[in-house]
Amino acid sequence: VHMPKAVVVIFGATGDLAKRKLYPSIYRLYQNGKIGEEFAVVGVARRQWTNEVFRENVESSVRKAISCSEKLHDFTSHFYYHPFDVTNPSSYHDLRSLLNDLDGKYKTEGNRIFYLAMAPEFFGTIANSLKDYGLKDTGGWTRLVIEKPFGHDLASAKKLNEEIRAAFDEEQIYRIDHYLGKEMVQNIEVIRFANAIFEHLWNNRFISNIQITSSESLGVEERASYYEKSGALRDMVQNHMLQMVSLLAMEPPIKLTTEEIRSEKIKVLRALRPIKEEEVSKYFVRGQYGKGTVKGEKVKGYREETNVDEKSNTETFVAGKIMIDNYRWAGVPFYIRTGKRMAEKSTKIVVEFKDIPMNLYFKNKDENRPNLLIIHIQPDEGITLHLNAKKVRTGSIATPIKLSYNNNGIDGMNTPEAYEKLLYDCMLGDATNFTHWDEVALSWAYVDPISNAWAKENGDFPNYKAGSMGPKAADELLAKDGFHWWPVT
Ligand code: BG6
């Protein structure tokens, strides 16, 4: 088995993402034997921590995320802390000698991952300083992992990209979209292209519409200072939702290589029907939660949350109708919706097939009972196919039946965290499940007119109750086309 060797440098080591996702993921890679002893992690942040304090923090974050009673000492002994000031040259000089020492000590052959998990305004400075101060000059490979947000519109994303590209080649840049690390998101491609019964029907002749819902029950939590400027469109649609759309809509790749798969996804994004500012309301709906009850608990409205403007115009919900103007998809709406403080935490894709030409088997002739293929992304992982079959002991009356496959059930163990897989891919040099610059650029180009239109006019907020499935207008969006959202449960 090929075991990657590397030093992973995490900028933002005291931050939330590092604690909640990165340390537990590295631990799982270690525990599962994906990485051996030839690795080290250097935590970089402003605070003046020692290695000991850092290691204690790593240990407690692993324990919190994974119920684990094993001794973590061997694992945390690979962790080092480096207090750091982004703009101070001596920070980079010191980091460089630390990394050189660790290369020798852990025999990592000069392989380095620089993981930027901190305030995006420093991404460019850090990337260039890494190059200028010689931290990329090693005998091995060096890669840059970048967390979202990658800019906050096309112009800022371009600027950021140019800064980074001055120091790293496109092949060395790994832009994270953690949805691409989810087991069932990766499964979309396999379900589509490894089955004879789906791919032939996967087009505008047989599919009437596709619905993607990614709902959250949590509110904005402690992230208001970020979220107020972002909103659901930038936070979820520009990246995760459009990535799922492109996986659902892409043509079969000719090979399973990074280049081929990403170029098929890029073609989908190029075919998105652009939305002009003045027609946004025809295609998109925004919402913001007011107070309500989520899972039996009374919660505040968005405008009452800490650090949120009491007249905030930030959307916490988006529903949209996305059209893909190509041969395969002309006329088939892809409906998406996502939001905070909705009824439940769930991500699901419903593929609705067209009705049969003549229906003799339903009692009520107007009854609409199309075949549905449901891809459950989370928390359940699996697929369900909704069919019609004969009702026992009746004439020829159809009754709905479901064929279900549940990932968790079959494997009998937790599927790996998205971050675990993505970190491992990065160590192996596989960028397939990271976003190419063209994908980022095309996604921003698509959402920019929507956010521009929304910035110009105050939304009629709050317009949905916490604990609901969003504003009424989100239902009307489908009703106009003769469809409705299929229940997510
Ligand atoms: C992140 C967003 O990218 O995705 C968060 O910034 C959101 O606001 C999260 O909560 C949802 O991810 P998941 O994996 O919990 O569905």
Short mmCIF file of C-alpha atoms and ligand atoms in Angstrom, two decimals:
data_model
loop_
_atom_site.label_atom_id
_atom_site.label_comp_id
_atom_site.label_asym_id
_atom_site.label_seq_id
_atom_site.Cartn_x
_atom_site.Cartn_y
_atom_site.Cartn_z
CA VAL A 1 0.00 0.00 0.00
CA HIS A 2 1.20 3.44 -0.90
CA MET A 3 1.54 5.45 2.30
CA PRO A 4 1.97 9.14 1.76
CA LYS A 5 4.67 10.97 3.70
CA ALA A 6 4.31 14.66 4.36
CA VAL A 7 4.45 17.55 6.73
CA VAL A 8 1.07 19.25 6.95
CA VAL A 9 1.23 22.92 7.90
CA ILE A 10 -2.10 24.22 9.12
CA PHE A 11 -2.56 27.99 9.14
CA GLY A 12 -5.38 28.75 11.53
CA ALA A 13 -4.45 25.92 13.89
CA THR A 14 -6.39 27.34 16.81
CA GLY A 15 -9.52 27.85 14.72
CA ASP A 16 -12.80 26.10 14.65
CA LEU A 17 -12.35 24.13 11.44
CA ALA A 18 -8.98 22.76 12.50
CA LYS A 19 -10.42 21.60 15.80
CA ARG A 20 -13.71 20.22 14.59
CA LYS A 21 -12.60 18.65 11.33
CA LEU A 22 -8.90 18.58 10.57
CA TYR A 23 -7.38 17.04 13.72
CA PRO A 24 -9.99 14.30 13.99
CA SER A 25 -9.56 13.56 10.27
CA ILE A 26 -5.79 13.25 10.55
CA TYR A 27 -6.30 11.01 13.54
CA ARG A 28 -8.58 8.72 11.58
CA LEU A 29 -6.07 8.48 8.76
CA TYR A 30 -3.46 7.48 11.32
CA GLN A 31 -5.72 5.06 13.12
CA ASN A 32 -6.81 3.40 9.88
CA GLY A 33 -3.25 2.98 8.71
CA LYS A 34 -3.63 5.37 5.77
CA ILE A 35 -0.64 7.29 7.06
CA GLY A 36 2.19 5.73 9.02
CA GLU A 37 4.77 7.35 11.27
CA GLU A 38 6.26 9.46 8.50
CA PHE A 39 4.19 12.55 8.97
CA ALA A 40 4.16 15.68 11.08
CA VAL A 41 1.66 18.45 11.56
CA VAL A 42 2.68 22.01 12.24
CA GLY A 43 0.01 24.24 13.71
CA VAL A 44 0.43 27.88 12.84
CA ALA A 45 -1.53 30.73 14.40
CA ARG A 46 -1.09 34.02 16.19
CA ARG A 47 -1.45 32.78 19.75
CA GLN A 48 1.68 32.10 21.79
CA TRP A 49 1.14 28.42 22.43
CA THR A 50 3.78 25.80 23.20
CA ASN A 51 3.92 22.37 21.59
CA GLU A 52 2.48 20.94 24.80
CA VAL A 53 -0.53 23.23 24.84
CA PHE A 54 -1.11 22.55 21.16
CA ARG A 55 -0.92 18.80 21.66
CA GLU A 56 -3.40 18.95 24.52
CA ASN A 57 -5.76 20.87 22.29
CA VAL A 58 -5.39 18.39 19.47
CA GLU A 59 -6.02 15.54 21.87
CA SER A 60 -9.18 17.07 23.26
CA SER A 61 -10.50 17.89 19.80
CA VAL A 62 -9.97 14.29 18.72
CA ARG A 63 -11.69 12.98 21.83
CA LYS A 64 -14.59 15.31 21.29
CA ALA A 65 -15.10 14.26 17.68
CA ILE A 66 -14.47 10.55 17.97
CA SER A 67 -15.32 8.66 21.11
CA CYS A 68 -11.89 7.23 21.62
CA SER A 69 -10.28 5.86 24.72
CA GLU A 70 -6.93 4.95 23.22
CA LYS A 71 -3.81 6.76 24.29
CA LEU A 72 -3.24 9.56 21.88
CA HIS A 73 0.30 10.29 22.92
CA ASP A 74 1.99 8.65 19.92
CA PHE A 75 -0.30 10.51 17.61
CA THR A 76 0.04 13.95 19.17
CA SER A 77 3.81 13.62 19.40
CA HIS A 78 3.78 14.34 15.64
CA PHE A 79 2.27 17.79 16.27
CA TYR A 80 4.28 21.02 16.55
CA TYR A 81 3.20 24.55 17.14
CA HIS A 82 4.62 27.66 15.51
CA PRO A 83 3.42 31.09 16.70
CA PHE A 84 3.19 33.31 13.70
CA ASP A 85 2.64 36.78 12.38
CA VAL A 86 1.48 36.78 8.75
CA THR A 87 3.46 39.84 7.71
CA ASN A 88 6.67 39.27 9.67
CA PRO A 89 9.57 37.78 7.64
CA SER A 90 11.13 36.16 10.69
CA SER A 91 7.94 34.11 11.14
CA TYR A 92 8.64 32.52 7.76
CA HIS A 93 12.36 32.06 8.40
CA ASP A 94 11.66 30.25 11.65
CA LEU A 95 8.92 28.16 10.09
CA ARG A 96 11.27 27.20 7.31
CA SER A 97 13.92 25.86 9.66
CA LEU A 98 11.30 24.01 11.68
CA LEU A 99 10.01 22.34 8.52
CA ASN A 100 13.50 21.42 7.40
CA ASP A 101 14.13 19.78 10.78
CA LEU A 102 10.87 17.86 10.63
CA ASP A 103 11.60 16.69 7.08
CA GLY A 104 14.69 14.99 8.49
CA LYS A 105 13.16 13.74 11.68
CA TYR A 106 10.06 12.18 10.08
CA LYS A 107 11.66 11.28 6.72
CA THR A 108 8.94 13.11 4.82
CA GLU A 109 11.14 13.69 1.78
CA GLY A 110 10.36 17.38 1.59
CA ASN A 111 6.66 16.80 0.85
CA ARG A 112 4.58 19.64 2.24
CA ILE A 113 0.95 20.57 2.41
CA PHE A 114 0.18 24.16 3.32
CA TYR A 115 -3.40 24.23 4.51
CA LEU A 116 -4.97 27.69 4.72
CA ALA A 117 -7.85 27.51 7.18
CA MET A 118 -8.01 31.09 8.35
CA ALA A 119 -9.25 34.55 7.40
CA PRO A 120 -9.23 34.69 3.59
CA GLU A 121 -7.71 38.19 3.46
CA PHE A 122 -4.33 36.61 4.21
CA PHE A 123 -4.44 33.80 1.63
CA GLY A 124 -2.51 35.78 -0.98
CA THR A 125 0.13 37.12 1.39
CA ILE A 126 0.81 33.73 2.89
CA ALA A 127 1.02 31.93 -0.45
CA ASN A 128 3.52 34.44 -1.78
CA SER A 129 5.59 34.55 1.38
CA LEU A 130 5.85 30.76 1.34
CA LYS A 131 7.42 31.06 -2.06
CA ASP A 132 9.56 34.13 -1.39
CA TYR A 133 11.05 32.79 1.82
CA GLY A 134 11.90 29.45 0.27
CA LEU A 135 9.39 27.22 2.05
CA LYS A 136 8.50 25.65 -1.26
CA ASP A 137 12.09 24.82 -2.14
CA THR A 138 12.26 21.20 -1.13
CA GLY A 139 13.20 17.95 -2.81
CA GLY A 140 9.58 16.80 -2.65
CA TRP A 141 6.18 18.13 -3.68
CA THR A 142 4.43 21.15 -2.19
CA ARG A 143 0.67 21.72 -2.30
CA LEU A 144 -1.60 24.51 -1.19
CA VAL A 145 -5.02 23.71 0.25
CA ILE A 146 -7.47 26.58 0.40
CA GLU A 147 -10.65 26.69 2.40
CA LYS A 148 -13.64 28.69 1.35
CA PRO A 149 -14.62 31.40 0.88
CA PHE A 150 -12.70 31.71 -2.37
CA GLY A 151 -13.48 35.37 -2.89
CA HIS A 152 -16.92 36.85 -2.42
CA ASP A 153 -17.70 37.59 -6.04
CA LEU A 154 -16.04 36.98 -9.39
CA ALA A 155 -13.79 40.04 -9.22
CA SER A 156 -12.42 39.28 -5.76
CA ALA A 157 -12.04 35.60 -6.59
CA LYS A 158 -10.01 36.51 -9.69
CA LYS A 159 -7.78 38.75 -7.68
CA LEU A 160 -7.21 36.08 -5.06
CA ASN A 161 -6.54 33.51 -7.72
CA GLU A 162 -3.95 35.69 -9.42
CA GLU A 163 -2.17 36.23 -6.11
CA ILE A 164 -2.05 32.55 -5.38
CA ARG A 165 -1.08 31.60 -8.90
CA ALA A 166 1.94 33.87 -8.63
CA ALA A 167 3.29 31.41 -6.06
CA PHE A 168 1.67 28.03 -6.87
CA ASP A 169 0.76 26.31 -10.14
CA GLU A 170 -2.84 25.30 -10.74
CA GLU A 171 -1.80 21.63 -10.23
CA GLN A 172 -0.50 22.51 -6.78
CA ILE A 173 -3.68 24.24 -5.67
CA TYR A 174 -6.40 22.27 -3.90
CA ARG A 175 -9.55 24.35 -3.44
CA ILE A 176 -11.75 22.68 -0.89
CA ASP A 177 -15.44 22.12 -1.38
CA HIS A 178 -16.08 19.66 1.41
CA TYR A 179 -19.29 18.41 -0.22
CA LEU A 180 -17.06 16.75 -2.82
CA GLY A 181 -15.61 14.66 -0.03
CA LYS A 182 -18.98 13.28 1.02
CA GLU A 183 -19.43 9.62 0.27
CA MET A 184 -22.81 9.99 -1.43
CA VAL A 185 -21.83 13.05 -3.43
CA GLN A 186 -19.01 10.96 -4.84
CA ASN A 187 -21.54 8.23 -5.42
CA ILE A 188 -23.64 10.36 -7.81
CA GLU A 189 -21.22 9.64 -10.60
CA VAL A 190 -21.12 5.91 -9.93
CA ILE A 191 -24.89 5.55 -9.60
CA ARG A 192 -25.34 7.37 -12.89
CA PHE A 193 -22.65 5.81 -15.00
CA ALA A 194 -22.28 2.30 -13.61
CA ASN A 195 -25.94 1.39 -14.14
CA ALA A 196 -27.49 0.50 -17.46
CA ILE A 197 -30.97 1.42 -16.26
CA PHE A 198 -30.30 5.04 -15.34
CA GLU A 199 -28.04 6.64 -17.88
CA HIS A 200 -30.42 6.07 -20.80
CA LEU A 201 -33.18 7.85 -18.95
CA TRP A 202 -30.94 10.61 -17.61
CA ASN A 203 -32.06 13.43 -19.90
CA ASN A 204 -34.91 15.73 -20.86
CA ARG A 205 -36.92 13.00 -22.52
CA PHE A 206 -37.49 11.11 -19.29
CA ILE A 207 -36.70 13.39 -16.38
CA SER A 208 -39.15 16.16 -15.59
CA ASN A 209 -37.14 17.96 -12.94
CA ILE A 210 -34.45 17.48 -10.33
CA GLN A 211 -34.65 18.84 -6.79
CA ILE A 212 -31.72 19.35 -4.47
CA THR A 213 -32.42 20.26 -0.86
CA SER A 214 -29.75 20.98 1.70
CA SER A 215 -31.48 22.08 4.86
CA GLU A 216 -29.97 22.85 8.23
CA SER A 217 -31.70 23.10 11.58
CA LEU A 218 -28.95 25.15 13.17
CA GLY A 219 -28.98 28.90 12.89
CA VAL A 220 -26.03 31.18 12.29
CA GLU A 221 -24.29 30.12 15.55
CA GLU A 222 -21.17 32.17 16.31
CA ARG A 223 -20.44 33.00 12.71
CA ALA A 224 -22.55 36.11 12.23
CA SER A 225 -19.60 38.34 11.37
CA TYR A 226 -18.83 36.10 8.41
CA TYR A 227 -22.39 35.14 7.54
CA GLU A 228 -23.80 38.67 7.55
CA LYS A 229 -21.55 39.46 4.59
CA SER A 230 -22.01 36.13 2.94
CA GLY A 231 -25.59 34.88 3.17
CA ALA A 232 -26.84 31.53 1.93
CA LEU A 233 -26.21 32.27 -1.74
CA ARG A 234 -22.47 32.71 -1.33
CA ASP A 235 -22.19 30.30 1.58
CA MET A 236 -23.93 27.31 0.01
CA VAL A 237 -25.14 27.91 -3.55
CA GLN A 238 -22.01 29.24 -5.24
CA ASN A 239 -20.11 26.17 -4.10
CA HIS A 240 -21.87 23.10 -2.70
CA MET A 241 -25.19 23.35 -4.53
CA LEU A 242 -23.70 24.12 -7.93
CA GLN A 243 -21.18 21.33 -7.47
CA MET A 244 -24.01 18.87 -6.93
CA VAL A 245 -25.81 20.25 -9.97
CA SER A 246 -22.76 19.74 -12.13
CA LEU A 247 -22.27 16.16 -10.95
CA LEU A 248 -25.90 15.38 -11.68
CA ALA A 249 -25.84 17.00 -15.09
CA MET A 250 -22.41 16.23 -16.50
CA GLU A 251 -21.71 13.97 -19.47
CA PRO A 252 -19.96 10.66 -18.81
CA PRO A 253 -16.23 11.27 -18.55
CA ILE A 254 -14.09 9.39 -21.06
CA LYS A 255 -11.67 8.41 -18.31
CA LEU A 256 -11.71 8.64 -14.54
CA THR A 257 -8.95 11.18 -14.43
CA THR A 258 -8.96 14.52 -12.65
CA GLU A 259 -8.70 16.38 -15.92
CA GLU A 260 -11.54 14.53 -17.65
CA ILE A 261 -13.97 14.67 -14.76
CA ARG A 262 -13.36 18.29 -13.99
CA SER A 263 -13.68 19.29 -17.62
CA GLU A 264 -17.11 17.61 -17.85
CA LYS A 265 -18.24 19.52 -14.77
CA ILE A 266 -16.92 22.75 -16.20
CA LYS A 267 -18.99 22.20 -19.36
CA VAL A 268 -22.15 22.01 -17.26
CA LEU A 269 -21.33 25.27 -15.54
CA ARG A 270 -20.71 26.85 -18.92
CA ALA A 271 -24.18 25.77 -20.01
CA LEU A 272 -26.02 27.31 -17.05
CA ARG A 273 -28.56 29.78 -18.34
CA PRO A 274 -27.29 33.14 -17.07
CA ILE A 275 -29.76 35.10 -15.01
CA LYS A 276 -29.98 38.81 -15.60
CA GLU A 277 -30.35 41.10 -12.62
CA GLU A 278 -33.80 42.22 -13.69
CA GLU A 279 -35.14 38.66 -13.97
CA VAL A 280 -33.77 37.27 -10.72
CA SER A 281 -37.19 37.12 -9.08
CA LYS A 282 -38.39 34.79 -11.85
CA TYR A 283 -35.76 32.22 -10.94
CA PHE A 284 -34.66 32.79 -7.37
CA VAL A 285 -36.28 33.25 -3.97
CA ARG A 286 -34.57 34.46 -0.83
CA GLY A 287 -35.62 34.08 2.77
CA GLN A 288 -34.60 34.98 6.27
CA TYR A 289 -35.79 33.16 9.37
CA GLY A 290 -37.85 34.74 12.06
CA LYS A 291 -38.36 33.21 15.46
CA GLY A 292 -39.93 29.82 15.70
CA THR A 293 -39.60 26.33 17.04
CA VAL A 294 -36.98 23.90 15.88
CA LYS A 295 -37.26 20.32 17.12
CA GLY A 296 -39.38 21.40 20.05
CA GLU A 297 -37.07 24.22 21.05
CA LYS A 298 -38.00 27.90 20.82
CA VAL A 299 -35.36 29.86 18.93
CA LYS A 300 -34.67 33.49 18.01
CA GLY A 301 -35.08 35.04 14.62
CA TYR A 302 -31.98 35.81 12.57
CA ARG A 303 -32.13 39.53 13.28
CA GLU A 304 -32.06 38.85 17.02
CA GLU A 305 -28.89 36.75 16.83
CA THR A 306 -25.62 38.06 18.26
CA ASN A 307 -23.72 40.35 15.90
CA VAL A 308 -26.53 40.48 13.38
CA ASP A 309 -27.86 43.83 12.22
CA GLU A 310 -31.42 44.32 13.44
CA LYS A 311 -32.37 45.32 9.89
CA SER A 312 -30.16 42.75 8.25
CA ASN A 313 -30.75 42.17 4.54
CA THR A 314 -28.81 38.89 4.58
CA GLU A 315 -30.60 35.84 3.24
CA THR A 316 -30.50 32.68 5.33
CA PHE A 317 -32.46 30.72 2.73
CA VAL A 318 -32.28 30.43 -1.03
CA ALA A 319 -34.41 28.53 -3.49
CA GLY A 320 -33.70 28.63 -7.17
CA LYS A 321 -34.56 27.27 -10.55
CA ILE A 322 -31.47 26.55 -12.56
CA MET A 323 -31.72 25.85 -16.27
CA ILE A 324 -29.01 24.09 -18.19
CA ASP A 325 -29.21 25.01 -21.83
CA ASN A 326 -27.61 22.04 -23.50
CA TYR A 327 -28.85 19.13 -25.59
CA ARG A 328 -29.36 16.79 -22.66
CA TRP A 329 -31.10 19.16 -20.28
CA ALA A 330 -32.99 21.74 -22.32
CA GLY A 331 -36.32 22.30 -20.56
CA VAL A 332 -35.54 20.43 -17.33
CA PRO A 333 -35.46 22.62 -14.24
CA PHE A 334 -32.95 21.88 -11.52
CA TYR A 335 -34.53 23.25 -8.36
CA ILE A 336 -32.29 23.89 -5.41
CA ARG A 337 -33.02 25.07 -1.89
CA THR A 338 -30.89 25.52 1.16
CA GLY A 339 -31.20 27.38 4.40
CA LYS A 340 -30.54 27.73 8.09
CA ARG A 341 -33.10 27.02 10.82
CA MET A 342 -35.18 24.75 8.69
CA ALA A 343 -37.11 21.76 9.96
CA GLU A 344 -34.20 19.35 9.88
CA LYS A 345 -30.62 18.77 8.86
CA SER A 346 -30.75 16.88 5.62
CA THR A 347 -29.26 16.85 2.14
CA LYS A 348 -31.20 15.03 -0.50
CA ILE A 349 -31.54 14.86 -4.27
CA VAL A 350 -34.83 13.89 -5.88
CA VAL A 351 -34.86 12.96 -9.54
CA GLU A 352 -38.45 13.08 -10.77
CA PHE A 353 -39.20 11.09 -13.90
CA LYS A 354 -41.84 12.08 -16.41
CA ASP A 355 -45.28 10.54 -16.21
CA ILE A 356 -46.11 7.54 -18.31
CA PRO A 357 -48.13 8.43 -21.43
CA MET A 358 -51.36 6.81 -20.28
CA ASN A 359 -52.25 5.62 -16.86
CA LEU A 360 -54.79 2.87 -16.41
CA TYR A 361 -53.72 1.73 -13.00
CA PHE A 362 -54.34 4.59 -10.64
CA LYS A 363 -57.74 4.89 -9.03
CA ASN A 364 -57.78 8.58 -9.46
CA LYS A 365 -56.88 9.33 -13.05
CA ASP A 366 -55.45 12.74 -12.15
CA GLU A 367 -53.18 11.23 -9.61
CA ASN A 368 -49.58 12.02 -10.23
CA ARG A 369 -47.30 9.34 -8.95
CA PRO A 370 -44.09 9.64 -10.90
CA ASN A 371 -41.09 7.43 -10.39
CA LEU A 372 -38.55 9.10 -8.15
CA LEU A 373 -34.95 8.31 -7.57
CA ILE A 374 -33.83 9.77 -4.28
CA ILE A 375 -30.18 10.10 -3.45
CA HIS A 376 -29.75 10.56 0.28
CA ILE A 377 -26.56 12.49 0.94
CA GLN A 378 -26.92 13.03 4.69
CA PRO A 379 -27.61 12.15 7.46
CA ASP A 380 -28.79 8.91 5.82
CA GLU A 381 -26.63 7.71 3.01
CA GLY A 382 -28.30 5.68 0.35
CA ILE A 383 -30.70 5.59 -2.54
CA THR A 384 -34.42 4.98 -2.77
CA LEU A 385 -36.35 4.24 -5.92
CA HIS A 386 -40.07 4.98 -5.84
CA LEU A 387 -42.06 2.66 -8.08
CA ASN A 388 -45.64 1.55 -8.53
CA ALA A 389 -46.73 -2.05 -8.17
CA LYS A 390 -49.93 -4.01 -7.91
CA LYS A 391 -51.79 -3.82 -4.71
CA VAL A 392 -52.29 -7.24 -3.18
CA ARG A 393 -55.79 -8.70 -3.62
CA THR A 394 -57.08 -5.87 -5.76
CA GLY A 395 -57.64 -5.79 -9.47
CA SER A 396 -55.08 -3.79 -11.29
CA ILE A 397 -54.73 -0.94 -8.89
CA ALA A 398 -51.25 0.38 -8.39
CA THR A 399 -49.74 1.14 -5.04
CA PRO A 400 -46.47 2.95 -4.35
CA ILE A 401 -43.49 0.84 -3.32
CA LYS A 402 -39.93 1.74 -2.49
CA LEU A 403 -36.63 0.02 -3.13
CA SER A 404 -34.06 1.23 -0.68
CA TYR A 405 -30.36 0.87 -0.21
CA ASN A 406 -28.71 2.27 2.86
CA ASN A 407 -24.98 2.80 2.86
CA ASN A 408 -24.52 2.98 6.62
CA GLY A 409 -26.53 -0.17 7.16
CA ILE A 410 -24.54 -2.27 4.72
CA ASP A 411 -21.08 -1.20 5.75
CA GLY A 412 -21.88 -1.41 9.43
CA MET A 413 -19.56 1.43 10.25
CA ASN A 414 -19.41 5.14 10.00
CA THR A 415 -18.44 6.38 6.61
CA PRO A 416 -15.35 8.53 6.65
CA GLU A 417 -15.61 12.24 7.18
CA ALA A 418 -15.39 14.30 4.04
CA TYR A 419 -12.27 16.01 5.32
CA GLU A 420 -10.54 12.74 5.95
CA LYS A 421 -10.95 11.70 2.34
CA LEU A 422 -10.00 15.07 0.94
CA LEU A 423 -6.85 15.34 3.04
CA TYR A 424 -5.85 11.88 1.95
CA ASP A 425 -6.54 12.69 -1.72
CA CYS A 426 -4.38 15.77 -1.38
CA MET A 427 -1.55 13.71 0.10
CA LEU A 428 -1.82 11.34 -2.86
CA GLY A 429 -1.91 14.22 -5.32
CA ASP A 430 -5.44 13.53 -6.51
CA ALA A 431 -7.25 16.81 -7.18
CA THR A 432 -10.38 15.28 -8.71
CA ASN A 433 -12.58 16.18 -5.76
CA PHE A 434 -11.30 19.71 -5.47
CA THR A 435 -12.60 22.62 -7.50
CA HIS A 436 -10.69 23.84 -10.50
CA TRP A 437 -10.37 27.59 -10.94
CA ASP A 438 -12.73 27.50 -13.94
CA GLU A 439 -15.44 25.98 -11.79
CA VAL A 440 -15.00 28.66 -9.16
CA ALA A 441 -15.05 31.43 -11.76
CA LEU A 442 -18.12 30.12 -13.60
CA SER A 443 -20.01 29.65 -10.34
CA TRP A 444 -19.34 33.22 -9.27
CA ALA A 445 -20.31 34.50 -12.69
CA TYR A 446 -23.63 32.70 -12.26
CA VAL A 447 -24.47 33.94 -8.75
CA ASP A 448 -23.12 37.51 -8.99
CA PRO A 449 -26.15 39.02 -10.75
CA ILE A 450 -28.39 37.39 -8.14
CA SER A 451 -26.50 38.84 -5.21
CA ASN A 452 -26.27 42.20 -6.96
CA ALA A 453 -30.02 42.31 -7.44
CA TRP A 454 -30.63 41.34 -3.82
CA ALA A 455 -28.17 43.90 -2.48
CA LYS A 456 -30.08 46.68 -4.20
CA GLU A 457 -33.40 46.00 -2.57
CA ASN A 458 -34.30 45.12 0.96
CA GLY A 459 -35.86 41.72 1.32
CA ASP A 460 -39.24 41.41 2.95
CA PHE A 461 -37.73 39.79 6.02
CA PRO A 462 -38.25 37.75 8.12
CA ASN A 463 -40.35 35.64 5.78
CA TYR A 464 -40.10 32.13 7.14
CA LYS A 465 -40.49 30.69 10.57
CA ALA A 466 -37.56 28.93 12.16
CA GLY A 467 -38.35 25.23 11.95
CA SER A 468 -40.23 25.44 8.64
CA MET A 469 -39.10 24.54 5.13
CA GLY A 470 -38.65 28.14 4.00
CA PRO A 471 -40.87 30.92 2.65
CA LYS A 472 -44.05 30.28 0.66
CA ALA A 473 -42.45 31.77 -2.42
CA ALA A 474 -40.15 28.75 -2.55
CA ASP A 475 -43.20 26.52 -3.05
CA GLU A 476 -44.68 28.88 -5.59
CA LEU A 477 -41.47 28.72 -7.60
CA LEU A 478 -42.24 25.08 -8.40
CA ALA A 479 -46.01 25.44 -8.46
CA LYS A 480 -45.67 27.87 -11.38
CA ASP A 481 -44.17 25.01 -13.36
CA GLY A 482 -46.72 22.47 -12.14
CA PHE A 483 -44.36 20.80 -9.65
CA HIS A 484 -43.95 20.66 -5.91
CA TRP A 485 -41.11 19.90 -3.55
CA TRP A 486 -41.12 16.25 -2.62
CA PRO A 487 -41.05 15.78 1.13
CA VAL A 488 -37.53 15.24 2.35
CA THR A 489 -38.39 12.61 4.91
C1 BG6 B 1 -20.30 25.21 5.01
C2 BG6 B 1 -21.04 26.48 5.29
O1 BG6 B 1 -19.56 25.35 3.81
O2 BG6 B 1 -21.19 24.15 4.89
C3 BG6 B 1 -21.88 26.33 6.55
O3 BG6 B 1 -20.14 27.56 5.46
C4 BG6 B 1 -22.75 25.11 6.46
O4 BG6 B 1 -22.67 27.48 6.77
C5 BG6 B 1 -21.94 23.89 6.06
O5 BG6 B 1 -23.35 24.90 7.72
C6 BG6 B 1 -22.83 22.70 5.81
O6 BG6 B 1 -22.03 21.57 5.66
P1 BG6 B 1 -22.54 20.13 6.09
O7 BG6 B 1 -21.42 19.21 5.75
O8 BG6 B 1 -22.82 20.19 7.56
O9 BG6 B 1 -23.79 19.91 5.30
#
